[in-house]
mmCIF file of C-alpha atoms in Angstrom:
data_model
loop_
_atom_site.group_PDB
_atom_site.id
_atom_site.type_symbol
_atom_site.label_atom_id
_atom_site.label_comp_id
_atom_site.label_asym_id
_atom_site.label_seq_id
_atom_site.Cartn_x
_atom_site.Cartn_y
_atom_site.Cartn_z
ATOM 1 C CA UNK A 1 14.423 -18.009 -4.434
ATOM 2 C CA UNK A 2 13.112 -14.452 -4.500
ATOM 3 C CA UNK A 3 12.110 -12.459 -1.423
ATOM 4 C CA UNK A 4 8.907 -11.193 -3.088
ATOM 5 C CA UNK A 5 7.800 -13.743 -5.682
ATOM 6 C CA UNK A 6 8.285 -16.705 -3.358
ATOM 7 C CA UNK A 7 6.571 -15.175 -0.316
ATOM 8 C CA UNK A 8 3.364 -17.099 0.457
ATOM 9 C CA UNK A 9 1.376 -13.964 1.307
ATOM 10 C CA UNK A 10 2.453 -12.294 -1.938
ATOM 11 C CA UNK A 11 1.590 -15.358 -4.020
ATOM 12 C CA UNK A 12 -1.892 -15.706 -2.510
ATOM 13 C CA UNK A 13 -2.639 -12.004 -2.980
ATOM 14 C CA UNK A 14 -1.225 -11.951 -6.510
ATOM 15 C CA UNK A 15 -3.283 -14.996 -7.505
ATOM 16 C CA UNK A 16 -6.390 -13.393 -5.952
ATOM 17 C CA UNK A 17 -5.742 -10.242 -8.047
ATOM 18 C CA UNK A 18 -5.348 -12.381 -11.147
ATOM 19 C CA UNK A 19 -8.732 -13.986 -10.448
ATOM 20 C CA UNK A 20 -10.638 -10.852 -9.446
ATOM 21 C CA UNK A 21 -9.547 -8.829 -12.473
ATOM 22 C CA UNK A 22 -12.203 -10.773 -14.393
ATOM 23 C CA UNK A 23 -15.049 -10.113 -11.952
ATOM 24 C CA UNK A 24 -18.100 -8.286 -13.230
ATOM 25 C CA UNK A 25 -18.772 -4.737 -12.046
ATOM 26 C CA UNK A 26 -21.573 -6.116 -9.832
ATOM 27 C CA UNK A 27 -19.186 -8.590 -8.197
ATOM 28 C CA UNK A 28 -16.585 -5.876 -7.653
ATOM 29 C CA UNK A 29 -19.125 -3.470 -6.172
ATOM 30 C CA UNK A 30 -20.465 -6.163 -3.836
ATOM 31 C CA UNK A 31 -16.946 -6.999 -2.692
ATOM 32 C CA UNK A 32 -16.130 -3.295 -2.200
ATOM 33 C CA UNK A 33 -19.248 -2.832 -0.084
ATOM 34 C CA UNK A 34 -18.456 -5.869 2.093
ATOM 35 C CA UNK A 35 -14.885 -4.674 2.586
ATOM 36 C CA UNK A 36 -16.012 -1.114 3.308
ATOM 37 C CA UNK A 37 -18.493 -2.262 5.938
ATOM 38 C CA UNK A 38 -15.891 -4.509 7.579
ATOM 39 C CA UNK A 39 -13.326 -1.690 7.558
ATOM 40 C CA UNK A 40 -15.765 0.833 9.048
ATOM 41 C CA UNK A 41 -16.745 -1.641 11.763
ATOM 42 C CA UNK A 42 -13.100 -2.376 12.521
ATOM 43 C CA UNK A 43 -12.181 1.329 12.597
ATOM 44 C CA UNK A 44 -15.050 2.177 14.948
ATOM 45 C CA UNK A 45 -14.263 -0.688 17.307
ATOM 46 C CA UNK A 46 -10.457 -0.422 17.298
ATOM 47 C CA UNK A 47 -9.164 2.960 16.087
ATOM 48 C CA UNK A 48 -9.481 5.743 18.695
ATOM 49 C CA UNK A 49 -9.549 8.533 16.082
ATOM 50 C CA UNK A 50 -12.473 6.981 14.198
ATOM 51 C CA UNK A 51 -14.386 6.072 17.364
ATOM 52 C CA UNK A 52 -14.148 9.722 18.414
ATOM 53 C CA UNK A 53 -15.058 11.024 14.935
ATOM 54 C CA UNK A 54 -18.067 8.716 14.577
ATOM 55 C CA UNK A 55 -19.314 9.610 18.054
ATOM 56 C CA UNK A 56 -18.954 13.350 17.311
ATOM 57 C CA UNK A 57 -20.904 12.890 14.060
ATOM 58 C CA UNK A 58 -23.429 10.603 15.791
ATOM 59 C CA UNK A 59 -22.639 7.873 13.250
ATOM 60 C CA UNK A 60 -22.620 4.135 13.809
ATOM 61 C CA UNK A 61 -20.909 1.595 11.530
ATOM 62 C CA UNK A 62 -24.295 0.381 10.290
ATOM 63 C CA UNK A 63 -24.979 3.902 8.947
ATOM 64 C CA UNK A 64 -22.487 3.086 6.186
ATOM 65 C CA UNK A 65 -24.692 0.662 4.276
ATOM 66 C CA UNK A 66 -23.891 1.682 0.685
ATOM 67 C CA UNK A 67 -20.831 2.914 -1.162
ATOM 68 C CA UNK A 68 -22.503 6.344 -1.378
ATOM 69 C CA UNK A 69 -22.756 6.429 2.427
ATOM 70 C CA UNK A 70 -18.986 6.768 2.544
ATOM 71 C CA UNK A 71 -19.578 10.483 1.941
ATOM 72 C CA UNK A 72 -20.887 10.717 5.501
ATOM 73 C CA UNK A 73 -17.319 10.283 6.767
ATOM 74 C CA UNK A 74 -15.121 13.385 6.336
ATOM 75 C CA UNK A 75 -11.962 13.020 4.294
ATOM 76 C CA UNK A 76 -8.843 12.376 6.343
ATOM 77 C CA UNK A 77 -6.459 15.261 5.716
ATOM 78 C CA UNK A 78 -2.708 15.435 6.160
ATOM 79 C CA UNK A 79 -3.310 17.728 9.120
ATOM 80 C CA UNK A 80 -5.665 15.141 10.669
ATOM 81 C CA UNK A 81 -2.926 12.520 10.325
ATOM 82 C CA UNK A 82 -0.237 14.787 11.774
ATOM 83 C CA UNK A 83 -2.423 15.696 14.764
ATOM 84 C CA UNK A 84 -3.656 12.146 15.442
ATOM 85 C CA UNK A 85 -0.943 9.771 14.228
ATOM 86 C CA UNK A 86 -1.012 7.626 17.395
ATOM 87 C CA UNK A 87 -4.821 7.612 17.584
ATOM 88 C CA UNK A 88 -4.950 6.292 14.014
ATOM 89 C CA UNK A 89 -3.312 3.013 15.086
ATOM 90 C CA UNK A 90 -5.792 0.211 15.744
ATOM 91 C CA UNK A 91 -5.646 -1.076 19.323
ATOM 92 C CA UNK A 92 -5.824 -4.692 18.144
ATOM 93 C CA UNK A 93 -2.684 -4.460 15.975
ATOM 94 C CA UNK A 94 0.663 -5.688 17.281
ATOM 95 C CA UNK A 95 2.876 -2.599 17.164
ATOM 96 C CA UNK A 96 5.870 -4.816 16.373
ATOM 97 C CA UNK A 97 4.301 -5.331 12.923
ATOM 98 C CA UNK A 98 4.290 -1.594 12.225
ATOM 99 C CA UNK A 99 6.848 0.550 10.490
ATOM 100 C CA UNK A 100 6.769 4.353 10.661
ATOM 101 C CA UNK A 101 7.738 6.057 7.417
ATOM 102 C CA UNK A 102 7.497 9.567 6.082
ATOM 103 C CA UNK A 103 6.908 11.023 2.668
ATOM 104 C CA UNK A 104 9.629 13.089 1.044
ATOM 105 C CA UNK A 105 7.801 16.306 1.876
ATOM 106 C CA UNK A 106 7.752 17.551 -1.713
ATOM 107 C CA UNK A 107 4.583 19.573 -1.057
ATOM 108 C CA UNK A 108 5.925 21.108 2.146
ATOM 109 C CA UNK A 109 6.169 19.210 5.425
ATOM 110 C CA UNK A 110 6.803 15.425 5.309
ATOM 111 C CA UNK A 111 3.881 13.261 6.400
ATOM 112 C CA UNK A 112 4.551 10.286 8.665
ATOM 113 C CA UNK A 113 2.328 7.207 8.783
ATOM 114 C CA UNK A 114 2.478 3.688 10.162
ATOM 115 C CA UNK A 115 1.986 0.636 7.975
ATOM 116 C CA UNK A 116 2.377 -3.113 8.277
ATOM 117 C CA UNK A 117 6.031 -3.722 7.483
ATOM 118 C CA UNK A 118 5.414 -7.109 5.890
ATOM 119 C CA UNK A 119 2.144 -7.014 3.978
ATOM 120 C CA UNK A 120 2.048 -3.400 2.705
ATOM 121 C CA UNK A 121 5.001 -3.825 0.349
ATOM 122 C CA UNK A 122 3.902 -7.295 -0.723
ATOM 123 C CA UNK A 123 0.438 -6.043 -1.671
ATOM 124 C CA UNK A 124 1.917 -3.112 -3.576
ATOM 125 C CA UNK A 125 4.241 -5.442 -5.484
ATOM 126 C CA UNK A 126 1.329 -7.771 -6.271
ATOM 127 C CA UNK A 127 -0.472 -4.844 -7.923
ATOM 128 C CA UNK A 128 2.684 -3.855 -9.826
ATOM 129 C CA UNK A 129 3.255 -7.361 -11.123
ATOM 130 C CA UNK A 130 -0.400 -7.838 -12.067
ATOM 131 C CA UNK A 131 -0.331 -4.600 -14.067
ATOM 132 C CA UNK A 132 3.027 -5.434 -15.643
ATOM 133 C CA UNK A 133 1.598 -8.856 -16.542
ATOM 134 C CA UNK A 134 -0.962 -7.057 -18.723
ATOM 135 C CA UNK A 135 1.976 -5.727 -20.762
ATOM 136 C CA UNK A 136 3.580 -9.185 -21.038
ATOM 137 C CA UNK A 137 5.953 -9.122 -18.050
ATOM 138 C CA UNK A 138 6.739 -12.476 -16.418
ATOM 139 C CA UNK A 139 8.556 -13.060 -13.116
ATOM 140 C CA UNK A 140 12.280 -12.857 -13.699
ATOM 141 C CA UNK A 141 12.076 -10.670 -16.823
ATOM 142 C CA UNK A 142 14.408 -7.671 -16.939
ATOM 143 C CA UNK A 143 12.975 -4.245 -16.157
ATOM 144 C CA UNK A 144 14.074 -0.692 -15.424
ATOM 145 C CA UNK A 145 13.092 1.466 -12.453
ATOM 146 C CA UNK A 146 13.429 5.231 -12.959
ATOM 147 C CA UNK A 147 12.698 7.430 -9.963
ATOM 148 C CA UNK A 148 14.114 10.199 -7.813
ATOM 149 C CA UNK A 149 15.644 8.010 -5.112
ATOM 150 C CA UNK A 150 19.376 8.504 -4.610
ATOM 151 C CA UNK A 151 21.451 5.390 -5.245
ATOM 152 C CA UNK A 152 24.383 4.695 -2.940
ATOM 153 C CA UNK A 153 27.047 2.292 -4.086
ATOM 154 C CA UNK A 154 27.950 1.032 -0.646
ATOM 155 C CA UNK A 155 31.026 -0.879 -1.741
ATOM 156 C CA UNK A 156 32.606 2.381 -2.957
ATOM 157 C CA UNK A 157 30.763 4.735 -0.595
ATOM 158 C CA UNK A 158 29.655 6.982 -3.429
ATOM 159 C CA UNK A 159 26.424 8.044 -5.102
ATOM 160 C CA UNK A 160 25.640 6.956 -8.612
ATOM 161 C CA UNK A 161 22.937 7.520 -11.196
ATOM 162 C CA UNK A 162 22.400 3.771 -11.743
ATOM 163 C CA UNK A 163 22.739 0.352 -10.177
ATOM 164 C CA UNK A 164 21.829 -3.190 -11.183
ATOM 165 C CA UNK A 165 19.868 -5.510 -8.884
ATOM 166 C CA UNK A 166 20.763 -9.069 -9.866
ATOM 167 C CA UNK A 167 18.204 -10.621 -7.495
ATOM 168 C CA UNK A 168 15.280 -8.921 -9.228
ATOM 169 C CA UNK A 169 16.948 -8.541 -12.638
ATOM 170 C CA UNK A 170 16.369 -4.806 -12.777
ATOM 171 C CA UNK A 171 18.323 -1.699 -13.654
ATOM 172 C CA UNK A 172 17.687 1.162 -11.220
ATOM 173 C CA UNK A 173 18.146 4.701 -12.540
ATOM 174 C CA UNK A 174 18.090 7.763 -10.301
ATOM 175 C CA UNK A 175 16.611 10.810 -12.011
ATOM 176 C CA UNK A 176 18.005 12.897 -9.144
ATOM 177 C CA UNK A 177 21.591 12.115 -10.101
ATOM 178 C CA UNK A 178 21.237 11.997 -13.863
ATOM 179 C CA UNK A 179 22.627 14.738 -16.094
ATOM 180 C CA UNK A 180 23.224 15.296 -19.775
ATOM 181 C CA UNK A 181 26.672 13.775 -19.336
#
């Protein structure tokens, strides 16, 4: 059993991605428009920040009728998020489902956001695996992860430049702790 591959939500989303990758551009655009309209409606009805923004701009959800209409909504900036983090949480979401995480702050100040602690990671992994599938990857194949995350070897209470995850069959390399040696 694998905590990602065997999760029912992951499997359904992954299979949906496998199917939709073959949709025509018209099908994709229609789906995007339907999802956009549903998201705008949901945000207006449930997210205090967007209700306030739409009211200030004298916009209603039905004013977003095409993909081009998205330009009527101002871009959400990091400063907007920092100043309104609580008002960006939908009222109809169970807060127990949310996890607050911050970026590393590589461009200055870290940015904190809430996300669904179960489905966010599963959706991201579904996209990874679908893309890796294009290159021939199959569940259970070996792979390497190279990124700047520090690796702690808990059993020895030390940092290392690599570790091996037997459950996912991957080698994890930390660019932060790598050197010529």
